[in-house]
Amino acid sequence: MARRKSNVGGYPTGRILFSLTLALLLIGACGLLAIQSKRLVTQVRESNEVRAFLDSDLSDSDRTKLAKALASEPFVVTDGSTPQIRYVSKDDAAREFIAETKEDFTQFLTDNPLHASYRIRLREDYFAEDKLKEVKESVEKLDGVFEVVYPENMVDNINRNITKIYAVMAGFALVLLVIIVVLMNNTIRLALYSQRMLIRSMQLVGATNGFITKPFLLRGLTQGLMAGVIASTILIILWYIALVSLPELGTLTDPLHLLMLAGALVVLGMLIGFLSTLQAVNRYLGLSLDELY
């Protein structure tokens, strides 16, 4: 039986495409995790409330004016067009206090000493110690506000822990990206090893470096584009499968951010394919015949 001849300049396109797709899928998974983490952090920060305690003698009309004034402030979270402000009466405050402390002060006090209050959810931009102090001072200047309090220790702890988490995630993502780029660069270089004689032959017949390099770069761009599209498609499909199983995940990812991530994977795939191919081709263009062997 005759031995099958290998094509001159045979190129393992399928292997390159498979490797690059897996690498981009891994990067995309990390990017999706980062997006979800950012959204989760936003929800945690915006779920905390600042309490504006009201004067005891505040009338209903003055309380309504105060609510409108608070709703117009830029630091208040809005759900659609609804400001996230809720009124807690003295009786509701008493019930909350009894439920939290398990102590019923109404048994030995004839008058409720607690103040009615507005519970205000702040935008994430204001979830910092200096910003919260500005909010406190601004709200306390409003007529009818007795005092403004917020959980200072909790705010400091949340911000400190979030900073540590972000630092660890950024370091891990950077190391992962470097490893993937190096591995893909070596993979494409090994793949182009089979093309070294073809490159040398083109040089011998007088082809310029630009003429030789162009088709390889176009192939690298095409492979990067295909790998990016495939990886993005797989990532989106896996995300929607997870969303069917756990609908709560929908609150952690904006579809627009998911599409932006998919576009970034396509661009990154093309960039890796282009640069890795360019570096490998330039390496073989500069080798002598002895070095090629």
PDB file of C-alpha atoms in Angstrom:
ATOM      1  CA  MET A   1       0.000   0.000   0.000  1.00  0.00           C
ATOM      2  CA  ALA A   2       1.383   3.364  -1.029  1.00  0.00           C
ATOM      3  CA  ARG A   3       2.225   5.738   1.777  1.00  0.00           C
ATOM      4  CA  ARG A   4       0.065   8.837   1.829  1.00  0.00           C
ATOM      5  CA  LYS A   5       2.077  11.929   1.069  1.00  0.00           C
ATOM      6  CA  SER A   6       1.696  14.920   3.356  1.00  0.00           C
ATOM      7  CA  ASN A   7       0.857  18.235   1.806  1.00  0.00           C
ATOM      8  CA  VAL A   8       3.703  20.663   1.566  1.00  0.00           C
ATOM      9  CA  GLY A   9       3.158  23.372   4.132  1.00  0.00           C
ATOM     10  CA  GLY A  10       0.357  21.498   5.875  1.00  0.00           C
ATOM     11  CA  TYR A  11      -1.121  23.615   8.657  1.00  0.00           C
ATOM     12  CA  PRO A  12      -3.019  22.240  11.720  1.00  0.00           C
ATOM     13  CA  THR A  13      -5.921  24.698  11.459  1.00  0.00           C
ATOM     14  CA  GLY A  14      -8.306  22.565  13.517  1.00  0.00           C
ATOM     15  CA  ARG A  15      -5.845  22.226  16.384  1.00  0.00           C
ATOM     16  CA  ILE A  16      -5.168  25.966  16.451  1.00  0.00           C
ATOM     17  CA  LEU A  17      -8.888  26.780  16.332  1.00  0.00           C
ATOM     18  CA  PHE A  18      -9.688  24.317  19.108  1.00  0.00           C
ATOM     19  CA  SER A  19      -6.911  25.586  21.392  1.00  0.00           C
ATOM     20  CA  LEU A  20      -7.745  29.235  20.836  1.00  0.00           C
ATOM     21  CA  THR A  21     -11.452  28.630  21.391  1.00  0.00           C
ATOM     22  CA  LEU A  22     -10.802  26.901  24.717  1.00  0.00           C
ATOM     23  CA  ALA A  23      -8.464  29.699  25.794  1.00  0.00           C
ATOM     24  CA  LEU A  24     -11.012  32.390  24.904  1.00  0.00           C
ATOM     25  CA  LEU A  25     -13.793  30.436  26.600  1.00  0.00           C
ATOM     26  CA  LEU A  26     -11.754  30.332  29.799  1.00  0.00           C
ATOM     27  CA  ILE A  27     -11.075  34.067  29.576  1.00  0.00           C
ATOM     28  CA  GLY A  28     -14.774  34.675  28.902  1.00  0.00           C
ATOM     29  CA  ALA A  29     -15.768  32.658  31.967  1.00  0.00           C
ATOM     30  CA  CYS A  30     -13.464  34.809  34.094  1.00  0.00           C
ATOM     31  CA  GLY A  31     -14.911  37.950  32.511  1.00  0.00           C
ATOM     32  CA  LEU A  32     -18.462  36.774  33.209  1.00  0.00           C
ATOM     33  CA  LEU A  33     -17.518  36.069  36.815  1.00  0.00           C
ATOM     34  CA  ALA A  34     -16.084  39.585  37.099  1.00  0.00           C
ATOM     35  CA  ILE A  35     -19.287  41.107  35.697  1.00  0.00           C
ATOM     36  CA  GLN A  36     -21.421  39.126  38.128  1.00  0.00           C
ATOM     37  CA  SER A  37     -19.163  40.058  41.025  1.00  0.00           C
ATOM     38  CA  LYS A  38     -19.410  43.742  40.136  1.00  0.00           C
ATOM     39  CA  ARG A  39     -23.199  43.546  39.955  1.00  0.00           C
ATOM     40  CA  LEU A  40     -23.340  41.648  43.249  1.00  0.00           C
ATOM     41  CA  VAL A  41     -21.151  44.259  44.924  1.00  0.00           C
ATOM     42  CA  THR A  42     -23.468  46.987  43.623  1.00  0.00           C
ATOM     43  CA  GLN A  43     -26.495  45.200  45.044  1.00  0.00           C
ATOM     44  CA  VAL A  44     -24.798  44.705  48.419  1.00  0.00           C
ATOM     45  CA  ARG A  45     -23.808  48.350  48.645  1.00  0.00           C
ATOM     46  CA  GLU A  46     -27.145  49.705  47.494  1.00  0.00           C
ATOM     47  CA  SER A  47     -29.089  47.424  49.855  1.00  0.00           C
ATOM     48  CA  ASN A  48     -27.726  49.302  52.882  1.00  0.00           C
ATOM     49  CA  GLU A  49     -29.917  52.102  54.176  1.00  0.00           C
ATOM     50  CA  VAL A  50     -29.268  55.482  55.706  1.00  0.00           C
ATOM     51  CA  ARG A  51     -31.818  56.367  58.369  1.00  0.00           C
ATOM     52  CA  ALA A  52     -33.101  59.914  58.609  1.00  0.00           C
ATOM     53  CA  PHE A  53     -34.932  60.238  61.937  1.00  0.00           C
ATOM     54  CA  LEU A  54     -37.692  62.846  61.963  1.00  0.00           C
ATOM     55  CA  ASP A  55     -38.668  65.459  64.512  1.00  0.00           C
ATOM     56  CA  SER A  56     -41.384  64.239  66.854  1.00  0.00           C
ATOM     57  CA  ASP A  57     -43.662  67.180  66.135  1.00  0.00           C
ATOM     58  CA  LEU A  58     -43.400  66.967  62.334  1.00  0.00           C
ATOM     59  CA  SER A  59     -46.797  67.347  60.636  1.00  0.00           C
ATOM     60  CA  ASP A  60     -48.019  65.139  57.800  1.00  0.00           C
ATOM     61  CA  SER A  61     -47.713  67.948  55.250  1.00  0.00           C
ATOM     62  CA  ASP A  62     -44.150  68.729  56.328  1.00  0.00           C
ATOM     63  CA  ARG A  63     -43.316  65.026  56.186  1.00  0.00           C
ATOM     64  CA  THR A  64     -44.622  64.871  52.615  1.00  0.00           C
ATOM     65  CA  LYS A  65     -42.502  67.892  51.647  1.00  0.00           C
ATOM     66  CA  LEU A  66     -39.473  66.252  53.229  1.00  0.00           C
ATOM     67  CA  ALA A  67     -40.082  63.046  51.268  1.00  0.00           C
ATOM     68  CA  LYS A  68     -40.198  65.010  48.009  1.00  0.00           C
ATOM     69  CA  ALA A  69     -36.986  66.833  48.933  1.00  0.00           C
ATOM     70  CA  LEU A  70     -35.216  63.553  49.669  1.00  0.00           C
ATOM     71  CA  ALA A  71     -36.502  61.966  46.455  1.00  0.00           C
ATOM     72  CA  SER A  72     -34.932  64.769  44.420  1.00  0.00           C
ATOM     73  CA  GLU A  73     -31.466  64.211  45.872  1.00  0.00           C
ATOM     74  CA  PRO A  74     -28.897  62.707  43.435  1.00  0.00           C
ATOM     75  CA  PHE A  75     -27.619  60.141  45.934  1.00  0.00           C
ATOM     76  CA  VAL A  76     -30.914  58.225  46.188  1.00  0.00           C
ATOM     77  CA  VAL A  77     -31.225  54.903  44.335  1.00  0.00           C
ATOM     78  CA  THR A  78     -34.113  54.804  41.866  1.00  0.00           C
ATOM     79  CA  ASP A  79     -35.867  51.643  40.683  1.00  0.00           C
ATOM     80  CA  GLY A  80     -37.037  52.792  37.287  1.00  0.00           C
ATOM     81  CA  SER A  81     -38.418  56.199  38.221  1.00  0.00           C
ATOM     82  CA  THR A  82     -39.269  55.313  41.821  1.00  0.00           C
ATOM     83  CA  PRO A  83     -36.887  56.651  44.511  1.00  0.00           C
ATOM     84  CA  GLN A  84     -35.968  53.954  47.025  1.00  0.00           C
ATOM     85  CA  ILE A  85     -37.189  55.758  50.137  1.00  0.00           C
ATOM     86  CA  ARG A  86     -39.560  54.212  52.650  1.00  0.00           C
ATOM     87  CA  TYR A  87     -41.273  55.689  55.659  1.00  0.00           C
ATOM     88  CA  VAL A  88     -41.131  53.880  59.014  1.00  0.00           C
ATOM     89  CA  SER A  89     -43.540  55.159  61.639  1.00  0.00           C
ATOM     90  CA  LYS A  90     -42.914  55.206  65.381  1.00  0.00           C
ATOM     91  CA  ASP A  91     -45.091  52.143  65.852  1.00  0.00           C
ATOM     92  CA  ASP A  92     -43.272  50.246  63.096  1.00  0.00           C
ATOM     93  CA  ALA A  93     -39.939  51.249  64.616  1.00  0.00           C
ATOM     94  CA  ALA A  94     -41.102  49.926  67.992  1.00  0.00           C
ATOM     95  CA  ARG A  95     -42.103  46.599  66.477  1.00  0.00           C
ATOM     96  CA  GLU A  96     -38.724  46.329  64.715  1.00  0.00           C
ATOM     97  CA  PHE A  97     -36.878  47.113  67.947  1.00  0.00           C
ATOM     98  CA  ILE A  98     -38.828  44.498  69.897  1.00  0.00           C
ATOM     99  CA  ALA A  99     -38.281  41.881  67.191  1.00  0.00           C
ATOM    100  CA  GLU A 100     -34.518  42.534  67.067  1.00  0.00           C
ATOM    101  CA  THR A 101     -33.806  42.855  70.801  1.00  0.00           C
ATOM    102  CA  LYS A 102     -36.556  40.554  72.172  1.00  0.00           C
ATOM    103  CA  GLU A 103     -37.243  43.253  74.762  1.00  0.00           C
ATOM    104  CA  ASP A 104     -40.700  44.821  74.962  1.00  0.00           C
ATOM    105  CA  PHE A 105     -40.147  48.328  76.331  1.00  0.00           C
ATOM    106  CA  THR A 106     -43.868  49.114  76.042  1.00  0.00           C
ATOM    107  CA  GLN A 107     -44.449  47.098  79.217  1.00  0.00           C
ATOM    108  CA  PHE A 108     -42.690  49.693  81.384  1.00  0.00           C
ATOM    109  CA  LEU A 109     -42.840  52.844  79.217  1.00  0.00           C
ATOM    110  CA  THR A 110     -46.115  54.606  78.527  1.00  0.00           C
ATOM    111  CA  ASP A 111     -44.713  56.696  75.684  1.00  0.00           C
ATOM    112  CA  ASN A 112     -42.837  55.451  72.592  1.00  0.00           C
ATOM    113  CA  PRO A 113     -39.415  57.187  72.680  1.00  0.00           C
ATOM    114  CA  LEU A 114     -38.473  56.154  69.136  1.00  0.00           C
ATOM    115  CA  HIS A 115     -38.598  58.508  66.172  1.00  0.00           C
ATOM    116  CA  ALA A 116     -40.270  57.949  62.849  1.00  0.00           C
ATOM    117  CA  SER A 117     -37.765  57.806  60.033  1.00  0.00           C
ATOM    118  CA  TYR A 118     -37.117  57.643  56.329  1.00  0.00           C
ATOM    119  CA  ARG A 119     -34.952  54.734  55.193  1.00  0.00           C
ATOM    120  CA  ILE A 120     -32.895  55.850  52.203  1.00  0.00           C
ATOM    121  CA  ARG A 121     -30.976  53.558  49.860  1.00  0.00           C
ATOM    122  CA  LEU A 122     -27.924  55.279  48.419  1.00  0.00           C
ATOM    123  CA  ARG A 123     -26.316  54.869  45.025  1.00  0.00           C
ATOM    124  CA  GLU A 124     -23.086  52.887  44.932  1.00  0.00           C
ATOM    125  CA  ASP A 125     -21.116  56.049  44.094  1.00  0.00           C
ATOM    126  CA  TYR A 126     -21.861  57.345  47.590  1.00  0.00           C
ATOM    127  CA  PHE A 127     -20.877  54.169  49.428  1.00  0.00           C
ATOM    128  CA  ALA A 128     -17.661  55.621  50.845  1.00  0.00           C
ATOM    129  CA  GLU A 129     -16.884  57.160  54.211  1.00  0.00           C
ATOM    130  CA  ASP A 130     -16.351  60.712  52.939  1.00  0.00           C
ATOM    131  CA  LYS A 131     -19.405  60.583  50.662  1.00  0.00           C
ATOM    132  CA  LEU A 132     -21.598  59.212  53.448  1.00  0.00           C
ATOM    133  CA  LYS A 133     -20.538  62.043  55.710  1.00  0.00           C
ATOM    134  CA  GLU A 134     -21.512  64.528  53.013  1.00  0.00           C
ATOM    135  CA  VAL A 135     -24.892  62.827  52.650  1.00  0.00           C
ATOM    136  CA  LYS A 136     -25.389  62.886  56.424  1.00  0.00           C
ATOM    137  CA  GLU A 137     -24.603  66.599  56.625  1.00  0.00           C
ATOM    138  CA  SER A 138     -26.796  67.408  53.631  1.00  0.00           C
ATOM    139  CA  VAL A 139     -29.847  65.513  54.915  1.00  0.00           C
ATOM    140  CA  GLU A 140     -29.531  66.859  58.462  1.00  0.00           C
ATOM    141  CA  LYS A 141     -29.842  70.383  57.048  1.00  0.00           C
ATOM    142  CA  LEU A 142     -33.344  69.622  55.767  1.00  0.00           C
ATOM    143  CA  ASP A 143     -36.261  70.871  57.838  1.00  0.00           C
ATOM    144  CA  GLY A 144     -37.848  68.147  59.920  1.00  0.00           C
ATOM    145  CA  VAL A 145     -34.790  65.884  60.187  1.00  0.00           C
ATOM    146  CA  PHE A 146     -33.719  65.144  63.748  1.00  0.00           C
ATOM    147  CA  GLU A 147     -30.668  62.977  63.054  1.00  0.00           C
ATOM    148  CA  VAL A 148     -29.095  60.861  60.298  1.00  0.00           C
ATOM    149  CA  VAL A 149     -27.295  57.603  61.066  1.00  0.00           C
ATOM    150  CA  TYR A 150     -25.653  54.908  58.958  1.00  0.00           C
ATOM    151  CA  PRO A 151     -23.701  51.716  59.827  1.00  0.00           C
ATOM    152  CA  GLU A 152     -20.166  53.143  59.820  1.00  0.00           C
ATOM    153  CA  ASN A 153     -18.335  49.951  60.795  1.00  0.00           C
ATOM    154  CA  MET A 154     -20.246  47.882  58.246  1.00  0.00           C
ATOM    155  CA  VAL A 155     -19.453  50.343  55.459  1.00  0.00           C
ATOM    156  CA  ASP A 156     -15.752  50.294  56.281  1.00  0.00           C
ATOM    157  CA  ASN A 157     -15.636  46.478  56.477  1.00  0.00           C
ATOM    158  CA  ILE A 158     -17.538  45.998  53.215  1.00  0.00           C
ATOM    159  CA  ASN A 159     -15.297  48.419  51.331  1.00  0.00           C
ATOM    160  CA  ARG A 160     -12.131  46.859  52.736  1.00  0.00           C
ATOM    161  CA  ASN A 161     -13.195  43.304  51.887  1.00  0.00           C
ATOM    162  CA  ILE A 162     -14.359  44.261  48.412  1.00  0.00           C
ATOM    163  CA  THR A 163     -11.010  45.912  47.703  1.00  0.00           C
ATOM    164  CA  LYS A 164      -9.199  42.711  48.710  1.00  0.00           C
ATOM    165  CA  ILE A 165     -11.476  40.571  46.547  1.00  0.00           C
ATOM    166  CA  TYR A 166     -10.974  42.834  43.536  1.00  0.00           C
ATOM    167  CA  ALA A 167      -7.189  42.750  43.995  1.00  0.00           C
ATOM    168  CA  VAL A 168      -7.123  38.943  44.137  1.00  0.00           C
ATOM    169  CA  MET A 169      -9.411  38.617  41.109  1.00  0.00           C
ATOM    170  CA  ALA A 170      -7.393  41.135  39.088  1.00  0.00           C
ATOM    171  CA  GLY A 171      -4.128  39.344  39.895  1.00  0.00           C
ATOM    172  CA  PHE A 172      -5.599  35.959  38.991  1.00  0.00           C
ATOM    173  CA  ALA A 173      -7.045  37.280  35.722  1.00  0.00           C
ATOM    174  CA  LEU A 174      -3.735  38.899  34.762  1.00  0.00           C
ATOM    175  CA  VAL A 175      -1.741  35.719  35.429  1.00  0.00           C
ATOM    176  CA  LEU A 176      -4.299  33.650  33.533  1.00  0.00           C
ATOM    177  CA  LEU A 177      -4.214  36.005  30.551  1.00  0.00           C
ATOM    178  CA  VAL A 178      -0.406  35.930  30.403  1.00  0.00           C
ATOM    179  CA  ILE A 179      -0.347  32.110  30.578  1.00  0.00           C
ATOM    180  CA  ILE A 180      -2.953  31.780  27.830  1.00  0.00           C
ATOM    181  CA  VAL A 181      -1.205  34.265  25.550  1.00  0.00           C
ATOM    182  CA  VAL A 182       2.156  32.505  26.013  1.00  0.00           C
ATOM    183  CA  LEU A 183       0.619  29.072  25.374  1.00  0.00           C
ATOM    184  CA  MET A 184      -1.206  30.265  22.256  1.00  0.00           C
ATOM    185  CA  ASN A 185       1.936  31.982  21.005  1.00  0.00           C
ATOM    186  CA  ASN A 186       3.901  28.738  21.370  1.00  0.00           C
ATOM    187  CA  THR A 187       1.100  26.720  19.759  1.00  0.00           C
ATOM    188  CA  ILE A 188       0.975  28.958  16.691  1.00  0.00           C
ATOM    189  CA  ARG A 189       4.774  29.008  16.482  1.00  0.00           C
ATOM    190  CA  LEU A 190       4.869  25.200  16.476  1.00  0.00           C
ATOM    191  CA  ALA A 191       2.121  25.119  13.883  1.00  0.00           C
ATOM    192  CA  LEU A 192       4.114  27.443  11.625  1.00  0.00           C
ATOM    193  CA  TYR A 193       7.133  25.184  12.014  1.00  0.00           C
ATOM    194  CA  SER A 194       5.668  23.063   9.215  1.00  0.00           C
ATOM    195  CA  GLN A 195       5.584  26.178   7.039  1.00  0.00           C
ATOM    196  CA  ARG A 196       9.224  27.112   7.459  1.00  0.00           C
ATOM    197  CA  MET A 197      10.359  25.511   4.188  1.00  0.00           C
ATOM    198  CA  LEU A 198       7.511  27.132   2.296  1.00  0.00           C
ATOM    199  CA  ILE A 199       8.562  30.488   3.723  1.00  0.00           C
ATOM    200  CA  ARG A 200      12.172  29.803   2.720  1.00  0.00           C
ATOM    201  CA  SER A 201      11.137  28.797  -0.806  1.00  0.00           C
ATOM    202  CA  MET A 202       9.193  32.012  -1.250  1.00  0.00           C
ATOM    203  CA  GLN A 203      12.231  33.982  -0.111  1.00  0.00           C
ATOM    204  CA  LEU A 204      14.414  32.184  -2.652  1.00  0.00           C
ATOM    205  CA  VAL A 205      12.130  33.140  -5.548  1.00  0.00           C
ATOM    206  CA  GLY A 206      12.308  36.794  -4.537  1.00  0.00           C
ATOM    207  CA  ALA A 207       9.089  37.297  -2.551  1.00  0.00           C
ATOM    208  CA  THR A 208       9.196  40.235  -0.175  1.00  0.00           C
ATOM    209  CA  ASN A 209       8.646  39.784   3.549  1.00  0.00           C
ATOM    210  CA  GLY A 210       5.361  41.668   3.338  1.00  0.00           C
ATOM    211  CA  PHE A 211       4.093  39.403   0.542  1.00  0.00           C
ATOM    212  CA  ILE A 212       5.056  36.294   2.530  1.00  0.00           C
ATOM    213  CA  THR A 213       3.613  37.532   5.801  1.00  0.00           C
ATOM    214  CA  LYS A 214       0.242  38.774   4.519  1.00  0.00           C
ATOM    215  CA  PRO A 215      -1.550  35.431   3.966  1.00  0.00           C
ATOM    216  CA  PHE A 216      -0.351  34.092   7.315  1.00  0.00           C
ATOM    217  CA  LEU A 217      -1.644  37.175   9.121  1.00  0.00           C
ATOM    218  CA  LEU A 218      -4.989  36.947   7.332  1.00  0.00           C
ATOM    219  CA  ARG A 219      -5.235  33.308   8.379  1.00  0.00           C
ATOM    220  CA  GLY A 220      -4.351  34.238  11.976  1.00  0.00           C
ATOM    221  CA  LEU A 221      -7.040  36.958  11.994  1.00  0.00           C
ATOM    222  CA  THR A 222      -9.606  34.574  10.534  1.00  0.00           C
ATOM    223  CA  GLN A 223      -8.814  31.876  13.071  1.00  0.00           C
ATOM    224  CA  GLY A 224      -9.002  34.389  15.898  1.00  0.00           C
ATOM    225  CA  LEU A 225     -12.345  35.661  14.594  1.00  0.00           C
ATOM    226  CA  MET A 226     -13.774  32.154  14.319  1.00  0.00           C
ATOM    227  CA  ALA A 227     -12.470  31.149  17.741  1.00  0.00           C
ATOM    228  CA  GLY A 228     -13.924  34.306  19.285  1.00  0.00           C
ATOM    229  CA  VAL A 229     -17.345  33.743  17.721  1.00  0.00           C
ATOM    230  CA  ILE A 230     -17.419  30.074  18.762  1.00  0.00           C
ATOM    231  CA  ALA A 231     -16.246  30.835  22.317  1.00  0.00           C
ATOM    232  CA  SER A 232     -18.790  33.674  22.663  1.00  0.00           C
ATOM    233  CA  THR A 233     -21.605  31.474  21.380  1.00  0.00           C
ATOM    234  CA  ILE A 234     -20.729  28.652  23.783  1.00  0.00           C
ATOM    235  CA  LEU A 235     -20.458  31.110  26.694  1.00  0.00           C
ATOM    236  CA  ILE A 236     -23.862  32.661  25.953  1.00  0.00           C
ATOM    237  CA  ILE A 237     -25.495  29.231  25.577  1.00  0.00           C
ATOM    238  CA  LEU A 238     -24.011  28.032  28.880  1.00  0.00           C
ATOM    239  CA  TRP A 239     -25.138  31.246  30.550  1.00  0.00           C
ATOM    240  CA  TYR A 240     -28.744  30.847  29.415  1.00  0.00           C
ATOM    241  CA  ILE A 241     -28.747  27.196  30.460  1.00  0.00           C
ATOM    242  CA  ALA A 242     -27.601  28.295  33.922  1.00  0.00           C
ATOM    243  CA  LEU A 243     -30.217  31.048  33.879  1.00  0.00           C
ATOM    244  CA  VAL A 244     -32.998  28.512  33.280  1.00  0.00           C
ATOM    245  CA  SER A 245     -31.806  26.473  36.269  1.00  0.00           C
ATOM    246  CA  LEU A 246     -31.169  29.498  38.512  1.00  0.00           C
ATOM    247  CA  PRO A 247     -33.326  32.487  37.466  1.00  0.00           C
ATOM    248  CA  GLU A 248     -31.788  34.523  40.301  1.00  0.00           C
ATOM    249  CA  LEU A 249     -28.622  34.846  38.211  1.00  0.00           C
ATOM    250  CA  GLY A 250     -30.507  37.190  35.917  1.00  0.00           C
ATOM    251  CA  THR A 251     -30.159  39.978  38.458  1.00  0.00           C
ATOM    252  CA  LEU A 252     -26.365  39.679  38.358  1.00  0.00           C
ATOM    253  CA  THR A 253     -25.778  40.034  34.621  1.00  0.00           C
ATOM    254  CA  ASP A 254     -26.970  42.683  32.203  1.00  0.00           C
ATOM    255  CA  PRO A 255     -27.545  41.281  28.665  1.00  0.00           C
ATOM    256  CA  LEU A 256     -25.748  44.346  27.290  1.00  0.00           C
ATOM    257  CA  HIS A 257     -22.656  43.544  29.353  1.00  0.00           C
ATOM    258  CA  LEU A 258     -22.822  39.931  28.162  1.00  0.00           C
ATOM    259  CA  LEU A 259     -22.846  41.102  24.523  1.00  0.00           C
ATOM    260  CA  MET A 260     -19.949  43.466  25.234  1.00  0.00           C
ATOM    261  CA  LEU A 261     -18.010  40.559  26.733  1.00  0.00           C
ATOM    262  CA  ALA A 262     -18.730  38.471  23.627  1.00  0.00           C
ATOM    263  CA  GLY A 263     -17.468  41.276  21.410  1.00  0.00           C
ATOM    264  CA  ALA A 264     -14.342  41.619  23.538  1.00  0.00           C
ATOM    265  CA  LEU A 265     -13.626  37.890  23.128  1.00  0.00           C
ATOM    266  CA  VAL A 266     -13.852  38.212  19.347  1.00  0.00           C
ATOM    267  CA  VAL A 267     -11.475  41.187  19.336  1.00  0.00           C
ATOM    268  CA  LEU A 268      -9.093  39.450  21.750  1.00  0.00           C
ATOM    269  CA  GLY A 269      -9.094  36.294  19.614  1.00  0.00           C
ATOM    270  CA  MET A 270      -8.230  38.273  16.489  1.00  0.00           C
ATOM    271  CA  LEU A 271      -5.515  40.156  18.379  1.00  0.00           C
ATOM    272  CA  ILE A 272      -3.924  36.982  19.746  1.00  0.00           C
ATOM    273  CA  GLY A 273      -4.083  35.279  16.356  1.00  0.00           C
ATOM    274  CA  PHE A 274      -2.582  38.281  14.569  1.00  0.00           C
ATOM    275  CA  LEU A 275       0.248  39.053  16.996  1.00  0.00           C
ATOM    276  CA  SER A 276       1.226  35.419  17.592  1.00  0.00           C
ATOM    277  CA  THR A 277       1.307  34.735  13.862  1.00  0.00           C
ATOM    278  CA  LEU A 278       3.279  37.894  13.174  1.00  0.00           C
ATOM    279  CA  GLN A 279       5.892  37.007  15.779  1.00  0.00           C
ATOM    280  CA  ALA A 280       6.228  33.404  14.536  1.00  0.00           C
ATOM    281  CA  VAL A 281       6.496  34.364  10.852  1.00  0.00           C
ATOM    282  CA  ASN A 282       9.080  37.066  11.556  1.00  0.00           C
ATOM    283  CA  ARG A 283      11.102  34.513  13.498  1.00  0.00           C
ATOM    284  CA  TYR A 284      11.263  32.104  10.560  1.00  0.00           C
ATOM    285  CA  LEU A 285      11.909  34.903   8.080  1.00  0.00           C
ATOM    286  CA  GLY A 286      15.128  35.721   9.909  1.00  0.00           C
ATOM    287  CA  LEU A 287      16.522  32.185  10.136  1.00  0.00           C
ATOM    288  CA  SER A 288      19.219  30.859   7.860  1.00  0.00           C
ATOM    289  CA  LEU A 289      18.870  27.601   5.950  1.00  0.00           C
ATOM    290  CA  ASP A 290      20.998  25.729   8.479  1.00  0.00           C
ATOM    291  CA  GLU A 291      18.894  27.084  11.343  1.00  0.00           C
ATOM    292  CA  LEU A 292      15.699  26.011   9.566  1.00  0.00           C
ATOM    293  CA  TYR A 293      16.921  22.424   9.638  1.00  0.00           C
TER     294      TYR A 293
END
